[in-house]
Amino acid sequence: TDQSKIRNFSIIAHIDHGKSTLSDRLIELCGAVEQREMESQLLDNMDLERERGITIKARAVKLSYKALDGETYELNLIDTPGHVDFNYEVSRSLAACEGAVLVVDAAQGIEAQTLANTYLAMEHDLEIRPVVNKIDLPAADPARVKQEIEDVIGLEAQDAPEISAKMGINIQAVLEDVVHHVPAPDGDPKAPLKALIFDSQYDAYRGVIVFFRVMEGTVKTGMPIRMMASGAQYEVIECGHLLPLGMEPCKELIAGEVGYLTASIKNVKDTRVGDTITGVERPAGEALPGYRPAQAMVYCGIYTEDGSKFPDLRDALEKLQLNDASLSFEPESSAALGFGFRCGFLGMLHMEIIQERLEREFDLDLITTLPSVIYQITKTDGTVVMVDNPHNYPDVGAIATAEEPYAKVSIIAPPDYVGNIMPLCQDRRGEFKDMQYLDTNLVEIHYSMPLGEIIYDFFDTLKARTKGYASLDYELSEYRPSELVKVDLLLNGDQVDALSFIAHREKAYPRARRLCEKLKDNIPRQLFEVPIQAAIGGKVIARETIKAMRKDVLAKCYGGDITRKKKLLEKQKEGKKKMRSLGSVQIPTEAFMAVLKLD
Ligand code: GDP
Ligand code: MG
C-alpha cells in the first residue's frame, strides 16, 4: 500500500442534512456495490437505526476511487454516530481521520450539530471540506449557505461542491475535493505499533471484531497484541479491510490504514473505544491520547412485567452488552416490582434504544422506573458516595453536602425564539452564561444547567417551544452543591420504593403533586379509602385520596345505560388479570406504568 494514496475522512452534519444519503452515493460512485445490491443506507446497520434515521454505532468502509488525475486512491470513510449521547465515540472516530466532509443543508443552513461537529473536527485538526447538499430543494439557497459557512465557521466555502445526494448530482466533486485537499496520513510503518480502536462489534462465531486505524507501525496476522488500557493480550487471527458488503482479509495493515482484526476476543469490554493496540514484542512507549472509559449519565431500574421473566431479562441484557460496552447493569430488587436491574446509559436516547431493543428483539414487556442522574453525597463521617438509585440515598441526618451534576448547554436558534427559550432554561434552573449572534439570524445561547433537568424531556420541550428550530448540545461539566431531597410515595401508609425520587427542593413539590394526581387518576378504587401521600423525611408535602368503591362506581352510571355498566365491570375484570400488590393496595400494571411515564 502506498501511504500517499490513502485518504481517511468522516462525514459530519446536523441530523437530516444528508450524511447517510451522501455516504451511499460515494459508495455507489466508487463502484464498490452493484446498484441492485445497494441496500439503502448501508452504513446504518441495524433495523432500529434505519427506522429512526440515526446512526448508533460507528462504522467504516474502504473505497477505491479512480480520480480524474488517473491515480487510484484508497478512501476510508468512517461513519460517526449522530447523537449527542455518543459524542465520545464521535471524537474517537474523528481522531482516526485526517479530514472531514461537512454536509450542510442548502435550505436549512447551519444548525447546532453542524457547529458542534465542526468544533469537534477542528479540535482534532482535521481538514474540513464543506459541501452544500439538497440543492434540488425549491427552498435551497446555496449562495446564502456558503456565506453563512464563511461568516459563522470561518471556513473558505465559495468553491464548496453544490450537490444533491438524493438526486445524485455532482457527487464526484466531493471525491475530487477529498482527494486533493484532505492530507494523506503519515506515521512510520516500521515504528512500534499504535492502532486506535474506534469501534468494535461482537460476532457469535469470530468473537469481537475490532475496528481500528493504524497510527504507527504495522498490524500483521499472527502477531501478539496488547490493549494498552485494558491490558488484555491476544494473537491476531485475521486482519483486513472493511468493504461495503463485507470484510476482505489481508496479511498486514500499515500506518495510515483503517481496518479490522479478530483475535478470539470474548468481550467488547476488552476492546474499549479509544484504547491503543500495541505489539507485545515491541510495545509502544505510551498510548495514544484521548482515551476515556465509558461513563453512564442516566440510570433507571428495568423490570419485567411478568416477574418470572427475570432470567430472560438478564440474558437479554448480557447479549446487548456483548456489543455495547457502555451499557451497565446490576441486579436490584424492589418491593413493588420484584427482581430487576439497575441499568446505566450514556443518555436518554441510549436508554430508549436499549429499552426498545429489549422489547422488540427479546420480546419482553418491561416496566422501567424514573430515570435518575448520579448524585454525589458527602456524608458527615467524611465518606463520599455516588447515588444513582433513590433507594440508596442516605438519611438526611447523615448528609454533610449533596451535589448534583451540571452540564454546559449550548442552544442555537433564530433570535425570534430567544424569548421562549430563556424562560424555559430559567425554569430548569439554568444559569445563563452568554449569548452571541452567529450572524443576523442565528444566536447561540450558553447555559450551565443541572443534568437532571436536561434528562427530563428538556429537548422535546425546547423543540416544542421553538417550532423545532432550536438545536441542543450539552456536555457534562462538574458537580455542584445543591439542595437535594428524596421524596417517598406512600399508598395507604406503605412506602412504594419504585416511586421514590431525588430532586432539587424547588422541583420536588410540583413533581410530588403531579405524581400523586397521576396515581389518583390511574389507580382503580379499592374496597376501602386509600390515602396517597408524598413525603420528604417524615413530612408529608402532597396528598390525594382514592375514594372507596364499588357502589360509587356503578352509582355514577345512572339509569338504563346498561352497556356502560357492563363495560365498567368488564374493565375491572380485565384489570384484575395483571395486578401488582403495593402493600395493601392492588394496582393494575398498566396504571403503574402510566404513573412512571414521564410527562
Ligand atoms: P442524515 O441524518 O444526515 O444521515 O441524513 P439522511 O441522509 O438520512 O437524509 C435525511 C433526509 O434528507 C432523508 O429523507 C433524505 O432522503 C433527504 N435528503 C438527503 N439528501 C437530499 C438531497 O440532496 N435532496 C433532498 N431533497 N433530500 C435529501
Ligand atoms: Mg444518517
XYZ file of C-alpha atoms and ligand atoms in Angstrom:
628
model
C 0.000 0.000 0.000
C 1.194 3.461 -0.895
C 0.548 5.770 2.066
C 0.376 8.854 -0.151
C -2.728 7.440 -1.880
C -4.708 6.937 1.318
C -7.389 9.399 2.452
C -9.168 8.886 5.764
C -12.236 11.021 6.343
C -15.580 11.302 8.097
C -18.765 12.957 7.049
C -20.152 15.322 9.649
C -23.502 17.080 9.581
C -26.506 18.180 11.526
C -29.061 15.383 11.678
C -31.078 15.035 8.454
C -28.740 17.180 6.376
C -27.919 14.140 4.270
C -24.883 12.399 5.709
C -26.181 8.859 5.174
C -27.525 9.609 1.712
C -24.185 11.073 0.655
C -22.325 8.049 2.074
C -24.467 5.800 -0.100
C -23.708 7.871 -3.171
C -19.965 7.849 -2.546
C -20.018 4.074 -2.145
C -22.053 3.735 -5.317
C -19.820 6.022 -7.319
C -16.723 4.061 -6.329
C -18.409 1.045 -7.845
C -17.980 -0.870 -4.645
C -21.549 -2.054 -4.740
C -23.668 -3.027 -7.685
C -26.774 -0.886 -7.934
C -29.068 -3.838 -7.342
C -27.114 -4.933 -4.308
C -27.213 -1.483 -2.889
C -29.329 -1.548 0.150
C -30.302 1.931 1.103
C -28.041 3.470 3.722
C -25.580 0.664 4.132
C -23.703 2.319 6.917
C -26.719 2.407 9.195
C -26.568 -1.257 10.041
C -29.322 -2.117 12.423
C -33.021 -2.041 11.606
C -33.730 0.186 14.533
C -31.176 2.687 13.344
C -32.686 2.713 9.918
C -36.183 3.218 11.269
C -35.159 6.055 13.481
C -32.869 7.520 10.872
C -29.948 7.689 13.214
C -26.563 6.074 13.221
C -25.883 4.404 16.519
C -22.503 2.798 16.023
C -19.502 3.986 14.110
C -18.584 2.009 11.014
C -16.009 2.314 8.317
C -15.723 1.348 4.674
C -12.825 1.287 2.266
C -13.462 2.578 -1.242
C -11.229 2.516 -4.282
C -11.579 5.711 -6.244
C -10.006 6.282 -9.646
C -9.590 10.033 -9.677
C -9.536 12.379 -12.670
C -5.724 12.553 -12.324
C -5.641 8.863 -13.257
C -4.468 7.686 -9.836
C -6.404 5.201 -7.736
C -6.902 6.226 -4.134
C -7.804 4.194 -1.062
C -10.554 6.158 0.666
C -11.563 5.158 4.155
C -14.933 6.615 5.044
C -15.532 6.478 8.766
C -19.117 6.945 9.818
C -19.843 8.645 13.139
C -22.885 8.329 15.396
C -25.261 11.258 15.024
C -26.400 11.961 18.558
C -25.114 13.945 21.491
C -25.237 10.789 23.677
C -22.424 9.339 21.578
C -20.102 12.339 21.488
C -17.100 10.417 22.840
C -17.413 7.755 20.130
C -17.596 10.550 17.586
C -14.405 12.072 18.931
C -12.521 8.756 18.603
C -13.734 8.258 15.047
C -12.583 11.753 14.166
C -9.192 11.050 15.722
C -8.819 8.247 13.158
C -9.202 10.714 10.252
C -7.223 13.440 8.535
C -10.264 15.156 7.064
C -13.987 15.709 7.400
C -16.627 16.440 4.809
C -19.045 18.910 6.364
C -22.504 18.486 4.860
C -24.812 21.469 5.176
C -28.414 21.507 4.019
C -28.837 24.196 1.351
C -32.232 25.186 2.738
C -31.674 24.899 6.495
C -28.155 26.274 6.660
C -26.050 25.858 9.775
C -27.693 24.248 12.812
C -26.465 23.340 16.287
C -24.921 19.982 15.430
C -23.287 21.487 12.362
C -21.322 23.713 14.686
C -20.819 21.173 17.456
C -19.438 18.614 14.986
C -17.303 21.213 13.243
C -15.750 22.260 16.544
C -15.038 18.601 17.314
C -13.385 18.172 13.918
C -11.349 21.328 14.467
C -10.178 20.041 17.859
C -8.692 17.076 16.015
C -7.028 19.369 13.471
C -8.958 17.835 10.608
C -9.073 19.396 7.173
C -12.740 20.364 6.945
C -14.308 20.370 3.478
C -17.758 21.965 3.309
C -20.347 20.552 0.916
C -23.719 22.142 0.275
C -26.365 19.442 -0.115
C -30.013 19.343 -1.223
C -29.616 21.931 -3.976
C -32.647 20.313 -5.638
C -34.970 21.700 -2.958
C -37.065 24.700 -4.008
C -36.019 26.493 -0.836
C -32.321 25.814 -1.460
C -30.104 28.874 -1.326
C -26.526 27.600 -1.749
C -25.019 31.085 -2.031
C -26.534 32.184 1.279
C -25.442 28.955 2.976
C -21.885 29.308 1.678
C -21.774 32.830 3.025
C -23.100 31.530 6.335
C -20.356 28.887 6.470
C -17.752 31.596 5.918
C -19.277 34.037 8.406
C -20.162 31.629 11.176
C -17.473 28.953 10.944
C -14.789 30.907 9.162
C -14.162 28.250 6.535
C -13.423 29.133 2.936
C -16.590 27.896 1.214
C -17.028 29.618 -2.134
C -15.640 26.613 -4.013
C -17.528 24.050 -1.939
C -19.281 21.446 -4.091
C -23.007 22.091 -4.508
C -24.694 18.721 -4.625
C -27.872 16.768 -4.313
C -27.122 13.488 -2.600
C -30.668 12.357 -3.206
C -30.657 13.036 -6.955
C -27.017 12.031 -7.363
C -25.953 15.451 -8.652
C -22.278 16.464 -8.584
C -21.181 13.656 -6.253
C -17.820 13.219 -7.956
C -16.887 16.773 -6.998
C -16.947 15.648 -3.367
C -14.482 12.816 -4.033
C -12.168 15.066 -6.070
C -12.269 17.601 -3.278
C -11.325 14.934 -0.707
C -8.515 13.507 -2.822
C -6.931 16.903 -3.444
C -7.453 18.623 -0.113
C -7.500 16.019 2.647
C -3.880 15.223 3.537
C -2.519 11.698 3.213
C -1.766 10.034 6.565
C 1.763 9.839 7.895
C 3.219 7.566 10.550
C 6.161 5.213 10.250
C 5.169 1.642 9.262
C 8.379 0.398 10.945
C 7.732 2.032 14.332
C 6.246 0.071 17.273
C 2.532 -0.472 16.661
C -0.037 2.065 17.785
C -3.556 1.498 16.483
C -6.595 3.431 17.665
C -9.789 1.460 18.354
C -12.828 3.427 17.233
C -15.451 0.695 17.330
C -15.971 -2.989 17.934
C -18.693 -5.456 17.281
C -19.484 -8.873 18.703
C -19.848 -11.782 16.342
C -21.052 -15.145 17.643
C -18.572 -17.109 15.502
C -15.451 -14.979 15.416
C -15.686 -13.178 18.737
C -15.182 -9.445 18.857
C -14.313 -7.729 15.599
C -12.203 -4.670 16.357
C -12.260 -1.628 14.063
C -9.138 0.490 14.212
C -6.860 2.956 12.494
C -3.149 2.219 12.438
C -1.390 5.391 13.574
C 2.131 3.952 13.640
C 3.711 0.607 12.851
C 2.057 -2.372 11.195
C -0.581 -4.916 12.211
C 0.110 -8.445 10.941
C -1.735 -11.724 11.005
C -0.424 -13.956 13.809
C 1.070 -11.064 15.716
C 0.688 -10.967 19.535
C -1.015 -7.729 20.574
C -1.971 -5.936 23.770
C -4.721 -3.410 24.532
C -2.878 -0.714 26.446
C -5.723 0.455 28.728
C -7.394 -2.874 29.490
C -4.126 -4.850 29.462
C -5.781 -7.718 27.590
C -3.465 -9.761 25.327
C -4.303 -11.683 22.152
C -2.907 -13.036 18.923
C -4.245 -11.580 15.680
C -6.159 -14.308 13.851
C -7.242 -12.222 10.897
C -6.870 -8.628 9.821
C -8.160 -6.849 6.767
C -10.128 -4.096 5.128
C -13.792 -3.261 5.594
C -15.633 -3.254 2.312
C -19.236 -2.102 1.965
C -20.543 -5.639 1.698
C -18.139 -7.453 3.950
C -14.593 -7.968 5.086
C -11.548 -8.601 2.944
C -8.688 -10.284 4.800
C -5.084 -9.264 4.083
C -1.640 -10.024 5.509
C -0.964 -6.659 7.085
C -2.197 -3.119 7.591
C 0.382 -0.351 7.698
C 0.410 3.050 9.366
C -2.370 5.202 7.892
C -4.696 2.339 7.074
C -8.103 1.588 8.542
C -9.324 -1.953 9.043
C -10.469 -4.713 11.341
C -8.984 -7.590 13.253
C -10.231 -10.669 15.046
C -8.346 -12.437 17.831
C -10.783 -14.736 19.660
C -11.807 -11.856 21.893
C -14.774 -12.798 24.046
C -15.909 -9.438 25.318
C -16.185 -5.921 23.898
C -15.131 -4.700 27.345
C -11.563 -5.702 26.381
C -11.651 -3.608 23.221
C -12.699 -0.227 24.526
C -13.274 2.609 22.149
C -10.277 4.936 22.335
C -7.833 2.290 23.582
C -4.493 1.733 21.811
C -3.493 -1.622 20.342
C 0.225 -2.259 20.508
C 2.547 -5.185 19.823
C 3.627 -7.460 22.670
C 7.117 -7.994 21.287
C 7.896 -4.350 20.564
C 5.366 -2.314 22.568
C 4.871 1.425 22.125
C 6.175 3.634 24.926
C 2.901 5.388 25.518
C -0.701 5.058 24.429
C -2.458 7.413 22.037
C -4.054 10.388 23.792
C -7.770 10.879 24.415
C -8.822 7.564 25.917
C -11.721 7.775 28.361
C -13.675 4.918 29.915
C -17.386 4.953 29.029
C -19.371 6.981 31.545
C -23.037 6.425 32.274
C -25.016 9.636 32.754
C -28.521 8.300 33.308
C -29.731 5.349 35.349
C -33.050 3.586 35.670
C -34.428 0.339 37.010
C -35.661 -2.166 34.427
C -38.107 -4.918 35.426
C -40.246 -7.368 33.523
C -43.989 -7.076 33.784
C -44.100 -10.799 34.369
C -41.764 -11.448 37.298
C -40.935 -14.968 36.094
C -39.201 -13.446 33.041
C -36.347 -12.114 35.160
C -33.820 -14.663 33.809
C -34.822 -13.732 30.249
C -34.177 -10.100 31.021
C -30.727 -10.945 32.377
C -29.876 -12.989 29.265
C -31.091 -10.189 27.019
C -29.053 -7.534 28.819
C -25.972 -9.760 28.667
C -26.448 -10.217 24.929
C -26.846 -6.491 24.343
C -23.800 -5.771 26.465
C -21.669 -8.073 24.294
C -21.976 -5.375 21.691
C -22.289 -2.301 23.832
C -19.614 -1.771 26.437
C -21.258 1.464 27.562
C -24.356 -0.342 28.828
C -24.000 -1.263 32.503
C -26.383 -3.183 34.723
C -26.545 -4.841 38.095
C -29.331 -6.693 39.851
C -31.621 -4.787 42.170
C -34.926 -5.617 43.760
C -37.976 -3.619 44.565
C -40.828 -4.489 46.896
C -43.240 -3.208 44.252
C -41.636 -4.603 41.110
C -39.735 -7.675 42.253
C -36.328 -8.532 40.766
C -34.812 -6.392 38.055
C -31.697 -4.485 37.067
C -30.291 -1.044 37.690
C -29.032 -0.004 34.270
C -26.663 2.822 33.322
C -26.802 4.637 29.980
C -24.849 7.310 28.115
C -28.012 9.402 27.842
C -31.751 9.263 27.338
C -31.580 8.231 23.695
C -29.243 5.393 24.565
C -31.710 4.381 27.292
C -34.660 4.428 24.907
C -32.757 2.424 22.320
C -31.887 -0.283 24.837
C -35.454 -0.431 26.164
C -36.819 -0.684 22.671
C -34.384 -3.413 21.687
C -35.224 -5.411 24.812
C -38.897 -5.241 23.939
C -38.558 -5.870 20.220
C -35.639 -8.222 19.816
C -36.184 -10.160 23.018
C -39.936 -9.877 23.228
C -40.012 -8.635 26.807
C -42.681 -6.461 28.417
C -40.831 -4.033 30.624
C -41.514 -1.732 33.483
C -38.894 0.955 33.899
C -38.508 3.275 36.846
C -37.968 7.034 36.655
C -34.561 7.880 35.188
C -32.047 9.444 37.527
C -28.615 11.023 37.286
C -25.782 10.216 39.726
C -25.701 12.384 42.808
C -22.564 12.861 44.843
C -23.155 12.803 48.575
C -20.536 13.610 51.201
C -21.584 12.091 54.495
C -20.975 13.563 57.916
C -18.345 10.873 58.530
C -16.383 12.216 55.553
C -17.076 9.360 53.118
C -18.286 10.207 49.628
C -20.958 8.083 47.939
C -22.271 8.231 44.381
C -26.016 7.615 44.396
C -27.837 6.579 41.213
C -30.815 4.989 42.942
C -33.143 6.832 45.340
C -33.219 3.627 47.343
C -29.586 4.205 48.391
C -29.975 7.842 49.346
C -28.531 8.339 52.852
C -30.681 9.591 55.716
C -30.880 13.362 55.893
C -29.004 13.342 59.201
C -26.029 11.535 57.651
C -25.547 14.015 54.793
C -22.946 16.777 55.026
C -23.206 18.027 51.420
C -25.273 16.841 48.495
C -24.099 17.643 44.961
C -25.634 17.163 41.531
C -24.016 17.037 38.074
C -24.128 20.131 35.867
C -23.759 20.296 32.117
C -22.643 23.005 29.738
C -25.570 23.594 27.424
C -25.446 25.223 24.013
C -28.632 26.166 22.189
C -28.698 27.581 18.691
C -31.862 29.185 17.339
C -33.190 32.108 15.346
C -33.352 35.262 17.525
C -37.176 35.294 17.429
C -37.252 32.327 19.788
C -34.928 33.679 22.447
C -37.976 34.946 24.357
C -39.312 31.388 24.561
C -36.014 29.687 25.253
C -34.733 31.755 28.150
C -37.727 31.286 30.475
C -37.599 27.543 29.801
C -33.916 27.410 30.749
C -34.573 29.506 33.836
C -37.349 27.140 34.806
C -34.866 24.274 34.502
C -32.580 26.043 36.947
C -30.234 27.027 34.160
C -27.585 29.637 34.881
C -27.227 31.992 31.940
C -23.660 32.252 30.644
C -23.704 34.248 27.447
C -25.429 34.797 24.156
C -23.857 35.682 20.858
C -25.094 36.352 17.374
C -23.538 33.917 14.916
C -24.995 36.079 12.202
C -28.119 38.201 11.969
C -30.499 35.263 12.002
C -28.825 32.853 14.369
C -27.973 33.150 18.051
C -26.040 30.770 20.263
C -27.014 30.740 23.944
C -24.946 29.129 26.670
C -26.272 27.922 29.978
C -24.945 25.902 32.830
C -27.743 23.524 33.762
C -28.267 20.558 36.080
C -28.070 17.322 34.084
C -31.124 16.102 35.995
C -33.188 18.897 34.425
C -31.927 18.123 30.927
C -32.885 14.478 31.049
C -36.488 15.323 31.874
C -37.796 15.999 28.360
C -35.867 19.260 28.079
C -35.015 18.585 24.442
C -38.631 17.884 23.463
C -39.921 20.930 25.316
C -37.271 23.096 23.703
C -38.262 21.824 20.272
C -41.942 22.391 21.005
C -41.349 25.964 22.120
C -39.286 26.846 19.068
C -41.282 25.071 16.374
C -38.342 22.707 16.001
C -35.880 25.465 15.119
C -33.685 25.271 18.187
C -30.940 22.702 18.454
C -29.288 21.468 21.601
C -25.882 20.232 22.573
C -24.541 19.548 26.050
C -21.593 18.076 27.857
C -21.101 17.153 31.473
C -19.066 19.781 33.344
C -18.915 19.493 37.131
C -20.660 18.616 40.388
C -22.149 21.447 42.389
C -23.682 21.591 45.862
C -27.447 21.531 45.616
C -30.475 21.476 47.864
C -31.470 17.914 47.148
C -34.260 15.971 48.777
C -35.517 12.422 48.484
C -39.256 12.153 48.045
C -41.101 8.963 49.044
C -44.572 7.973 47.883
C -46.903 6.224 50.301
C -50.023 4.297 49.382
C -52.281 3.626 52.326
C -49.311 4.388 54.532
C -46.934 1.918 52.815
C -43.904 3.273 51.022
C -43.695 2.308 47.320
C -39.971 2.078 46.663
C -40.245 2.148 42.873
C -41.802 5.621 43.032
C -39.184 7.328 45.198
C -37.183 10.051 43.513
C -34.399 12.511 44.238
C -34.898 16.117 43.180
C -33.978 19.682 43.899
C -36.138 21.020 46.737
C -37.849 23.539 44.430
C -38.774 20.830 41.933
C -39.733 18.231 44.491
C -43.082 19.833 45.344
C -44.609 20.125 41.880
C -43.326 16.705 40.894
C -44.666 15.119 44.055
C -48.050 16.734 43.476
C -48.101 15.569 39.881
C -47.214 12.001 40.851
C -49.982 11.955 43.499
C -52.504 13.192 40.946
C -51.413 10.610 38.422
C -51.689 7.854 40.998
C -55.167 9.046 41.885
C -56.194 9.105 38.234
C -54.746 5.715 37.418
C -55.384 3.527 40.430
C -58.836 1.938 40.457
C -60.917 2.334 43.553
C -60.419 -0.227 46.269
C -62.859 -1.584 48.816
C -61.514 0.973 51.235
C -60.376 4.551 51.012
C -56.694 4.850 50.009
C -54.664 7.874 51.001
C -51.807 8.785 48.634
C -49.029 10.781 50.212
C -45.685 12.181 49.147
C -43.230 12.803 51.933
C -39.748 14.182 52.492
C -38.261 12.542 55.536
C -41.403 12.064 57.621
C -43.044 15.260 56.431
C -45.969 14.974 54.013
C -45.729 17.506 51.164
C -48.608 16.387 48.937
C -51.648 14.175 49.295
C -54.621 12.808 47.384
C -57.302 10.301 48.276
C -58.818 7.478 46.260
C -62.380 7.055 47.475
C -63.704 3.603 48.284
C -65.562 1.674 45.563
C -67.669 -0.172 44.260
C -71.122 1.060 44.811
C -69.882 4.538 43.957
C -68.526 3.432 40.600
C -71.776 1.904 39.498
C -73.887 4.582 41.097
C -72.318 7.001 38.660
C -73.873 5.131 35.749
C -77.343 6.340 36.235
C -80.464 4.682 34.878
C -80.619 2.470 31.890
C -77.114 2.750 30.494
C -76.554 -0.971 30.803
C -73.738 -1.129 28.263
C -71.695 1.405 30.155
C -72.168 -0.592 33.350
C -71.121 -3.775 31.611
C -68.080 -2.133 30.155
C -67.033 -0.860 33.520
C -67.404 -4.253 35.112
C -65.504 -5.872 32.297
C -62.785 -3.336 32.620
C -62.487 -4.118 36.269
C -62.246 -7.814 35.494
C -59.597 -7.196 32.878
C -57.651 -5.080 35.281
C -57.588 -7.964 37.729
C -55.573 -10.080 35.347
C -52.338 -8.243 35.888
C -52.292 -6.762 39.317
C -49.426 -5.660 41.436
C -49.755 -5.591 45.197
C -48.337 -2.487 46.767
C -48.748 -3.194 50.437
C -52.469 -3.486 50.951
C -53.320 -1.889 47.610
C -53.821 -3.651 44.271
C -52.721 -1.765 41.187
C -53.026 -2.883 37.571
C -49.606 -2.987 35.937
C -50.836 -0.617 33.261
C -51.756 2.004 35.812
C -48.361 1.646 37.348
C -46.652 2.226 34.022
C -48.812 5.249 33.318
C -47.642 6.762 36.573
C -43.991 6.042 35.870
C -44.177 7.517 32.401
C -42.565 10.915 32.048
C -44.638 13.891 31.088
P -28.500 12.207 7.956
O -29.365 12.294 9.187
O -27.561 13.377 7.886
O -27.826 10.898 7.776
O -29.496 12.447 6.734
P -30.079 11.399 5.701
O -29.073 11.037 4.672
O -30.724 10.287 6.450
O -31.166 12.328 4.995
C -32.215 12.921 5.703
C -33.372 13.170 4.781
O -32.998 14.120 3.791
C -33.820 11.921 4.021
O -35.209 11.948 3.915
C -33.148 12.078 2.667
O -33.873 11.437 1.641
C -33.182 13.577 2.488
N -32.102 14.038 1.622
C -30.799 13.726 1.671
N -30.122 14.335 0.680
C -31.027 15.041 -0.020
C -30.942 15.886 -1.177
O -29.906 16.104 -1.777
N -32.113 16.456 -1.577
C -33.289 16.244 -0.950
N -34.378 16.842 -1.434
N -33.396 15.459 0.103
C -32.285 14.863 0.579
Mg -27.854 9.106 8.941
